[in-house]
Coordinates of C-alpha atoms and ligand atoms in Angstrom, one line a residue:
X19 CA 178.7 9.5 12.2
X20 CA 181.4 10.0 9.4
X21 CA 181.3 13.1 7.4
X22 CA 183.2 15.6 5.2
X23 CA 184.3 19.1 5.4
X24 CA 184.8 21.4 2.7
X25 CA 186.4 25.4 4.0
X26 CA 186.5 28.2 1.3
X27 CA 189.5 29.7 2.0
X28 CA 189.2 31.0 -1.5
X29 CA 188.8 34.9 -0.9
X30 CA 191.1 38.2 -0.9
X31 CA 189.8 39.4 2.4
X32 CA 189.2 42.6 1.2
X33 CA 187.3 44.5 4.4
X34 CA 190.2 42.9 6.7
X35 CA 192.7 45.7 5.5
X36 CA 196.2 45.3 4.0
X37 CA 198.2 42.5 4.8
X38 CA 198.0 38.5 4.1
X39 CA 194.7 37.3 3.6
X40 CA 192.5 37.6 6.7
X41 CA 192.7 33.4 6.4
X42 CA 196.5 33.0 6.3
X43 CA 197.2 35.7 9.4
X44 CA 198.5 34.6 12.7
X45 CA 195.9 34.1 15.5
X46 CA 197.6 33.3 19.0
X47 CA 199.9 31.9 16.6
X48 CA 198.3 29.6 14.6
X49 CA 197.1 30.5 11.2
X50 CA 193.5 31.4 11.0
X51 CA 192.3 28.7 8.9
X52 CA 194.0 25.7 10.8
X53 CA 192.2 26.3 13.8
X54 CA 189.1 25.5 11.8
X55 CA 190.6 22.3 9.9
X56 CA 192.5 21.2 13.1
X57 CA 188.5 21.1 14.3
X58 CA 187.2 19.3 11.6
X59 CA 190.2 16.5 12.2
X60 CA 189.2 16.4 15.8
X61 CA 185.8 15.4 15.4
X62 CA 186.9 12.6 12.9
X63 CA 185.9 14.0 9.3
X64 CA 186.6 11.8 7.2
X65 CA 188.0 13.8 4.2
X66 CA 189.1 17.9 4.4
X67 CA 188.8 20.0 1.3
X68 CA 190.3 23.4 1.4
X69 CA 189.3 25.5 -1.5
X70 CA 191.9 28.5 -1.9
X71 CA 193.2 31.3 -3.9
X72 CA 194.8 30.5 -7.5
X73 CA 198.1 32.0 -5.1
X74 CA 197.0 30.3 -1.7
X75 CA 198.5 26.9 -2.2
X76 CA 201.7 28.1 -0.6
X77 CA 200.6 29.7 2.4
X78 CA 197.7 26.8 2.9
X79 CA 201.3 24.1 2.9
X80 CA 202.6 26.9 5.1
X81 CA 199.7 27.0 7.3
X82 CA 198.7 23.2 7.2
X83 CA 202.8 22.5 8.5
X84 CA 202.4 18.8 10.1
X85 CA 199.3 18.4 9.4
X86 CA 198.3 15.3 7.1
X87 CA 194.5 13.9 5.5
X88 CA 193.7 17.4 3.7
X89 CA 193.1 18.3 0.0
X90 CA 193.7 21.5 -2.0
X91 CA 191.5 22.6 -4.3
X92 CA 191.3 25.7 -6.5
X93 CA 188.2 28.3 -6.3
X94 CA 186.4 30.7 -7.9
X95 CA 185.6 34.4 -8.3
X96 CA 182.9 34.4 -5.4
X97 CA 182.3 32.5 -2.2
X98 CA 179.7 30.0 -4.0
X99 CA 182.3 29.5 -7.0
X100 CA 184.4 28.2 -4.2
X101 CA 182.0 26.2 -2.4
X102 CA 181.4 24.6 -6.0
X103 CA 184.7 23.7 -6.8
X104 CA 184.9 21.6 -3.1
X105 CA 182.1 20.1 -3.6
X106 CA 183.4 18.7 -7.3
X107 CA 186.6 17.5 -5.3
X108 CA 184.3 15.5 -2.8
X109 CA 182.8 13.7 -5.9
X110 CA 179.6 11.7 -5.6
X111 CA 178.3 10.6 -2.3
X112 CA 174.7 11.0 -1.9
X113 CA 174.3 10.2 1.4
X114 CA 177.3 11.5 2.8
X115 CA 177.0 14.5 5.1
X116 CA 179.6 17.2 4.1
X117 CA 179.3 20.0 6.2
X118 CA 180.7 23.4 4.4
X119 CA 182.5 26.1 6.5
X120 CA 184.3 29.6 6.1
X121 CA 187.7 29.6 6.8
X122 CA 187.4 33.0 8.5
X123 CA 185.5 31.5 11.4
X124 CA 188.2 29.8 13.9
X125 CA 186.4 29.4 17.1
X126 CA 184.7 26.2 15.7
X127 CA 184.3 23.4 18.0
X128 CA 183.8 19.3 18.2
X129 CA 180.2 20.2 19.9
X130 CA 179.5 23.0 17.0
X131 CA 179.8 19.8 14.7
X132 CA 178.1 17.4 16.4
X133 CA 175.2 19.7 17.0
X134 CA 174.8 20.0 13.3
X135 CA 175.2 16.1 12.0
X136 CA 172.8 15.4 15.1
X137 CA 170.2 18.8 13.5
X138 CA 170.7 17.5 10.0
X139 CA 168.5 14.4 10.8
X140 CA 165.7 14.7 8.3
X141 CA 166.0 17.7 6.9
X142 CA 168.0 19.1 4.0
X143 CA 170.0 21.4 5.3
X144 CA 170.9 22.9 8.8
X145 CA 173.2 25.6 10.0
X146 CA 173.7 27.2 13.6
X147 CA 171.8 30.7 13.2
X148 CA 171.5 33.8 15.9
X149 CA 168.8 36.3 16.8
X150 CA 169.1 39.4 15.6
X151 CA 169.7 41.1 18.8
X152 CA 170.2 45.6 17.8
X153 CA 167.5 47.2 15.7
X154 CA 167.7 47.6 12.0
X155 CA 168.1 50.7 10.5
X156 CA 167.4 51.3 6.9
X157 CA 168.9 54.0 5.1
X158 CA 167.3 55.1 1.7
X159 CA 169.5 56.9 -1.0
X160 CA 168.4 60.1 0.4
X161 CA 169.6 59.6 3.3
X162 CA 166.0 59.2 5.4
X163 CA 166.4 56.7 8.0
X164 CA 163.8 54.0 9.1
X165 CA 163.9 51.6 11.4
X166 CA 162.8 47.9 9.6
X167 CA 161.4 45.0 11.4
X168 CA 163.7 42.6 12.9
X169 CA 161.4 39.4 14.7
X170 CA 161.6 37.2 12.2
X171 CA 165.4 37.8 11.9
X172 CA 168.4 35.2 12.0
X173 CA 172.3 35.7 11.8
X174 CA 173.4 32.8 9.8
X175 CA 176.7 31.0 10.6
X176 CA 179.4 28.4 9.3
X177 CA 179.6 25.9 9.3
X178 CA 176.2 24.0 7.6
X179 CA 175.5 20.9 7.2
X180 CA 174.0 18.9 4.2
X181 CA 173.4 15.7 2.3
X182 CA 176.7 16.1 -0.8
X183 CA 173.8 14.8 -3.3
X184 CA 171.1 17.2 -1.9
X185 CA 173.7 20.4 -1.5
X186 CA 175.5 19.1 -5.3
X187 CA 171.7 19.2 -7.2
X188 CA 171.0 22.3 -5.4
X189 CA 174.0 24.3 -6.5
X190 CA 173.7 22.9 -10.4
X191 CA 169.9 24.1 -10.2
X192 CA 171.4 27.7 -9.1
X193 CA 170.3 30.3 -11.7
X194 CA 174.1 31.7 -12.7
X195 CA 174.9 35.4 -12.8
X196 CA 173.3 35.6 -8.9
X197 CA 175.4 34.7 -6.0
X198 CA 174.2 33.5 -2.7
X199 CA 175.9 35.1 0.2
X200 CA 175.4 31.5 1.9
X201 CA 174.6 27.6 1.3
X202 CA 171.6 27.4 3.0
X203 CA 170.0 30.1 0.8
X204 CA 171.1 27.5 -2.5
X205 CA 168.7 24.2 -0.6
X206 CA 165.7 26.9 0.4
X207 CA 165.6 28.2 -3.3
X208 CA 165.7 24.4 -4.2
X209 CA 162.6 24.0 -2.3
X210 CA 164.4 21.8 0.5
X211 CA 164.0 21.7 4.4
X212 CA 166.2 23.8 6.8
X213 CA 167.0 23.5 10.2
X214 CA 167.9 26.0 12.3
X215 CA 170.5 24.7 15.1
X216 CA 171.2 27.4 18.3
X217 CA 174.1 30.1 17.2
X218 CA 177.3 30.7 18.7
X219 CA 178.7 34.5 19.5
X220 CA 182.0 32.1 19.1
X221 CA 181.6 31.2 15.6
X222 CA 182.0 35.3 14.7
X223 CA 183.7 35.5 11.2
X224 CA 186.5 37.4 10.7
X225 CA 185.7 40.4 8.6
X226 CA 187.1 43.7 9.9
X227 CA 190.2 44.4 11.3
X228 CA 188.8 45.1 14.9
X229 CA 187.3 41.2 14.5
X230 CA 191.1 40.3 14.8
X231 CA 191.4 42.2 18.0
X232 CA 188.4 40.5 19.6
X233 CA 190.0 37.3 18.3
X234 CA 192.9 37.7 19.8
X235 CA 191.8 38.5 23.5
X236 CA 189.6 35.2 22.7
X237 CA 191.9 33.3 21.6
X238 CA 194.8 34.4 24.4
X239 CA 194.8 31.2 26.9
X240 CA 193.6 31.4 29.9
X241 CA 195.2 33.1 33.2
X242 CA 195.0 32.2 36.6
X243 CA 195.7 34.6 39.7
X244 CA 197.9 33.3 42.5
X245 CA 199.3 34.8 45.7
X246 CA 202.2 34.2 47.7
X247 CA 203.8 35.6 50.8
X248 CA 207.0 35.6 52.9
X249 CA 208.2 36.5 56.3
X250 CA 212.0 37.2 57.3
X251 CA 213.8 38.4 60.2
X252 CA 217.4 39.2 61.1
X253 CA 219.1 40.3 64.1
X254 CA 220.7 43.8 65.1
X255 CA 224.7 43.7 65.5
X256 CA 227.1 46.5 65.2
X257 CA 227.5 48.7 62.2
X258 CA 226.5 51.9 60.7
X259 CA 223.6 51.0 58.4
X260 CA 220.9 48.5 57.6
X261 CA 219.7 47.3 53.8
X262 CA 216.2 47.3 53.5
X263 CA 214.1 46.2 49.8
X264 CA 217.5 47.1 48.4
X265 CA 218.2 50.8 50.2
X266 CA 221.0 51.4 52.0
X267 CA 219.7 53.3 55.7
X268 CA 222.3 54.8 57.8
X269 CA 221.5 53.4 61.2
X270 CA 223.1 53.1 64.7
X271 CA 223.0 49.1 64.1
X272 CA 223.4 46.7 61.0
X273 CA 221.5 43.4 60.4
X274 CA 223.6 40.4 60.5
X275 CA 223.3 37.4 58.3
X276 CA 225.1 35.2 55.5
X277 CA 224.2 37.5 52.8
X278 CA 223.7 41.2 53.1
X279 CA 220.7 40.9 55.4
X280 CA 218.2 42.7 53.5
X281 CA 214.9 41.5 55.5
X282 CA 212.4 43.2 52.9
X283 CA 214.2 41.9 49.8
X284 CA 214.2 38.2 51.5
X285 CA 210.5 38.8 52.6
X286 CA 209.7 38.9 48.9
X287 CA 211.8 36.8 47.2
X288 CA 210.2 34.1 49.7
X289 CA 206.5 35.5 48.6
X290 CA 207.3 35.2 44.7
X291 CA 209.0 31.8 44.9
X292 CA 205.9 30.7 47.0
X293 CA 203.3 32.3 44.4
X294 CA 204.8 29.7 41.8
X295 CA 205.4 26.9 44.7
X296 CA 209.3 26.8 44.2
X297 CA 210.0 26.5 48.0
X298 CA 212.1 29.3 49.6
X299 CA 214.9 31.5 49.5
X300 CA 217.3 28.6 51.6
X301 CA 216.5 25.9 48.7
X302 CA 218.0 28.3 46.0
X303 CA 220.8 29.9 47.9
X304 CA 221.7 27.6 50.8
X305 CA 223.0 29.6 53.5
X306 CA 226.4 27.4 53.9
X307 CA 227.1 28.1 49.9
X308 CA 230.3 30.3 50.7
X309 CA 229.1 32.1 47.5
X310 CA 226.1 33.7 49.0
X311 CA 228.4 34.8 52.1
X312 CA 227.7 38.9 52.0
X313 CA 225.5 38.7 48.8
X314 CA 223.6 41.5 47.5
X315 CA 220.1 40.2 47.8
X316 CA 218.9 41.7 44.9
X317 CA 220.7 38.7 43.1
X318 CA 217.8 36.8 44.8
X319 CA 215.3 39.3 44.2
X320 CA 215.9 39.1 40.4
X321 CA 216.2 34.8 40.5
X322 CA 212.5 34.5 42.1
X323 CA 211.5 37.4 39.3
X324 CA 213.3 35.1 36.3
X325 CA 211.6 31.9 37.9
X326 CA 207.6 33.6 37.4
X327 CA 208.8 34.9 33.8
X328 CA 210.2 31.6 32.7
X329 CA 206.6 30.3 33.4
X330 CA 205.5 33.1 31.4
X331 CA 204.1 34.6 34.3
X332 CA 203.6 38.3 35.5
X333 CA 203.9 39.9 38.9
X334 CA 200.3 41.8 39.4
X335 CA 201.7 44.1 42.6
X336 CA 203.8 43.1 45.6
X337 CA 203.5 44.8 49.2
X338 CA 206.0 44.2 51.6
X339 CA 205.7 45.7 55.7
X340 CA 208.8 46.5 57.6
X341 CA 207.8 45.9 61.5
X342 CA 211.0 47.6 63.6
X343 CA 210.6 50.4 66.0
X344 CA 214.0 51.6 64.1
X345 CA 215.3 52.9 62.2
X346 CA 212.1 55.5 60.6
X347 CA 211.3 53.8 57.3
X348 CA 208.8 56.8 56.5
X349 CA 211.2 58.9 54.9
X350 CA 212.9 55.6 52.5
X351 CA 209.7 54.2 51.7
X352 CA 209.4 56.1 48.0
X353 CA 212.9 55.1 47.4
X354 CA 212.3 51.5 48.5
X355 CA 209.4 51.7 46.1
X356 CA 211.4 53.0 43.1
X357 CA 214.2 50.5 44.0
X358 CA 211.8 47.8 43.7
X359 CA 209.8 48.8 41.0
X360 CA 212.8 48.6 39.1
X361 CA 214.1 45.4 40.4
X362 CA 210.8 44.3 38.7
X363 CA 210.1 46.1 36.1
X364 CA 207.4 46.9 37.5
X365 CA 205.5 50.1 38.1
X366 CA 205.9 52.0 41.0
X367 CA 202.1 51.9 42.1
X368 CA 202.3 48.1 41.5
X369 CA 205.0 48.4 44.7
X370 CA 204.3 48.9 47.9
X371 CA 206.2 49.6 51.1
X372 CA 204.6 49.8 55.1
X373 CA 206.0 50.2 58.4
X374 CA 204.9 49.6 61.4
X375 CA 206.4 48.8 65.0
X376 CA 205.1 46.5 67.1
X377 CA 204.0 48.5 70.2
X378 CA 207.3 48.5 71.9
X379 CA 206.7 44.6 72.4
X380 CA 209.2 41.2 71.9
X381 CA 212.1 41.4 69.7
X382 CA 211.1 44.0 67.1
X383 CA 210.2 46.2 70.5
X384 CA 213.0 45.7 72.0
X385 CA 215.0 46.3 69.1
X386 CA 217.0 43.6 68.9
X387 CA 216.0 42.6 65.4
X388 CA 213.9 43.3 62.6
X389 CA 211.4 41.9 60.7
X390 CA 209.6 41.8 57.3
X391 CA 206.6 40.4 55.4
X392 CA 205.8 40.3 51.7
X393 CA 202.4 39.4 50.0
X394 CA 202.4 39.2 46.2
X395 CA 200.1 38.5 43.5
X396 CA 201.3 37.2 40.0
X397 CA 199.1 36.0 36.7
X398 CA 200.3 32.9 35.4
X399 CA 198.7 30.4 32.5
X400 CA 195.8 28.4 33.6
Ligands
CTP25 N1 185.6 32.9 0.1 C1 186.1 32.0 -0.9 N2 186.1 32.3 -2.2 C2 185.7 33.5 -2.6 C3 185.3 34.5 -1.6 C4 185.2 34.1 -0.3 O1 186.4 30.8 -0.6 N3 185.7 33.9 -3.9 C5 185.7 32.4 1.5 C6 186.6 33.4 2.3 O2 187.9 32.9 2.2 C7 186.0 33.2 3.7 C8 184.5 32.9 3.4 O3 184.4 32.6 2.1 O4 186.6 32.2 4.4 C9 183.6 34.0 3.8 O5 183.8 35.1 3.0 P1 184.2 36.6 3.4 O6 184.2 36.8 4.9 O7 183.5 37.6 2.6 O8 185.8 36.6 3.0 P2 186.5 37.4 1.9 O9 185.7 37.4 0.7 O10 187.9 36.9 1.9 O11 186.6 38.9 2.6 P3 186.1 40.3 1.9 O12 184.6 40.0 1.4 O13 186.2 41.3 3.0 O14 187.0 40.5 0.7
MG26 MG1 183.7 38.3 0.6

């Protein structure tokens, strides 16, 4: 079904505070009123007006960047001034459906649209309308309050949809000096049929500047949870101290390995690259690099860290057990804690550090090495 789409973009956006117009603002980056005219496009409209501001031209260019098949058009002191002047640009055209829509609405979809066209059918006008859910209260000048009926109620949205002839004779029968707060309201006065089409929370407009706040968290893509975990061991050799999530313990052994040995740090590094399914610790520093001979693992550490922010990712809390009968990790665990938190960036309760021995039993009982386990969870874009 082809059809037409006019947006007033036309108004100061008073109630949405200082700044640009409420229109022209940034939402998860995209200007507010692309998101609707990049919906109208979707759908296949066959021609776009935007009516703006007599200074909106520039940012509509601005906000329209690399977009093509829309047309500018000036409007007027009030919303219906507006609608007016885009329905001059859209000419004659009887029978062609034009559906009109504020530019303050963003959350407008292809099935919103197709909803409408499909209500318009034989009537004159439709638009998607809610319940009115919270009583009305009425407040006379005198402050009395009284609650007023609200069963017969509806919250009418953007965008509706009409006939251009029907919605063009309707507006030139409008009595001047009165201004409807809406299109429908300028067919009913004509005496024409309306549909009603099912609402959308969604399709909220813009008005006040805690409707940007909501918008924003709406509008913020969606994040999925993922886990990961990792499990290390090194052996006991001689020395005087063992590094463990990037403490140094004084201890009667040391671990031994290529790098600095530092079980807990491996542990994770091995849970965060598995969290984002970049293999493990060996495929990033391979343990015959002569570069990685005595390393500080926190070099590790921070690469797994870089990898989840690159994906624009973000470590949810990380625990990582130490299972060795010694040395007493009890007294290092804060430390460990702070060490890692900071390795991180992280807060200290999203970090944490366990101990336990193994009962005296195989290799971590006997003491001849030492092992470690991580479990993370990180939030990454669905
Ligand atoms: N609108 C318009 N021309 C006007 C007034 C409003 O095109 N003279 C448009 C607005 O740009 C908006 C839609 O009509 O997309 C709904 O109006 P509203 O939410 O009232 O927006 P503003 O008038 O901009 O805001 P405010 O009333 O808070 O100043
Ligand atoms: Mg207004």
């Amino acid at each position: 079904m082809t059809f037409s789409a006019i947006i007033v973009a036309a108004g100061s956006g008073e109630r949405a505070g200082a700044g640009e117009p409420k229109q022209w603002r940034a939402l998860a980056g995209r200007p507010v009123a692309r998101w609707s005219l990049e919906a109208f496009q979707a759908a296949g409209a066959r021609r776009v007006v935007v009516v703006v501001s007599a200074n909106g031209a520039d940012e509509a260019v601005r906000a329209f960047a690399g977009l093509s098949g829309w047309l500018l058009v000036q409007g007027g002191a009030t919303r219906a001034d507006s609608v007016k002047a885009g329905l001059a640009a859209l000419g004659p055209g009887a029978d062609e459906i034009v559906l009109i829509h504020d530019a303050a609405r963003p959350f407008l979809t292809n099935q919103h649209i197709l909803a409408l066209i499909a209500a318009l059918g034989g009537t004159d006008g439709a638009a998607p309308a809610l319940p009115v859910t919270d009583t009305l209260k009425a407040r006379s000048a005198s402050g009395a309050v009284t609650t007023a009926p609200r069963d017969s109620l509806w919250r009418a949205q953007t965008p509706q949809a009409f006939h251009l002839g029907v919605i063009s004779a309707a507006y030139d029968a409008w009595a001047p000096g009165e201004a409807p707060t809406d299109d429908l309201a300028v067919v009913e006065r004509a005496g024409g049929r309306i549909a009603l089409t099912r609402g959308d929370p969604m399709l909220f407009k813009l008005t006040y500047p805690e409707d940007f706040v909501m918008a924003e968290q709406l509008a913020r893509p969606q994040r999925v949870i993922r886990i990961g975990q990792g499990f290390d061991v090194h052996r006991f050799g001689e020395g005087d101290g063992v590094w463990l999530c990037g403490v140094k313990i004084a201890h009667n052994h040391s671990l031994i390995g290529h790098s600095d040995a530092d079980v807990g740090l491996h542990a994770l590094t091995d849970a965060l690259l598995g969290a984002i399914g970049e293999g493990d610790i060996g495929d990033h520093f391979p343990p015959t690099d002569p570069r990685w001979k005595g390393a500080d693992s926190t070099v590790f550490l921070r690469h797994a860290a870089a990898l989840i922010a690159a994906r624009d990712g973000v470590i949810n809390n990380v625990d990582v057990t130490l299972i060795c009968e010694a040395p007493k990790i009890k007294p290092h665990r804060q430390a460990m804690r702070e060490r890692l938190a900071e390795l991180l960036s992280l807060n200290v309760d999203q970090v944490s550090v366990k101990a336990t021995t193994t009962e005296q039993l195989g290799f971590t009982g006997r003491g001849e090495g030492l092992a470690a386990q991580a479990a993370v969870s990180i939030s990454v874009p669905g």
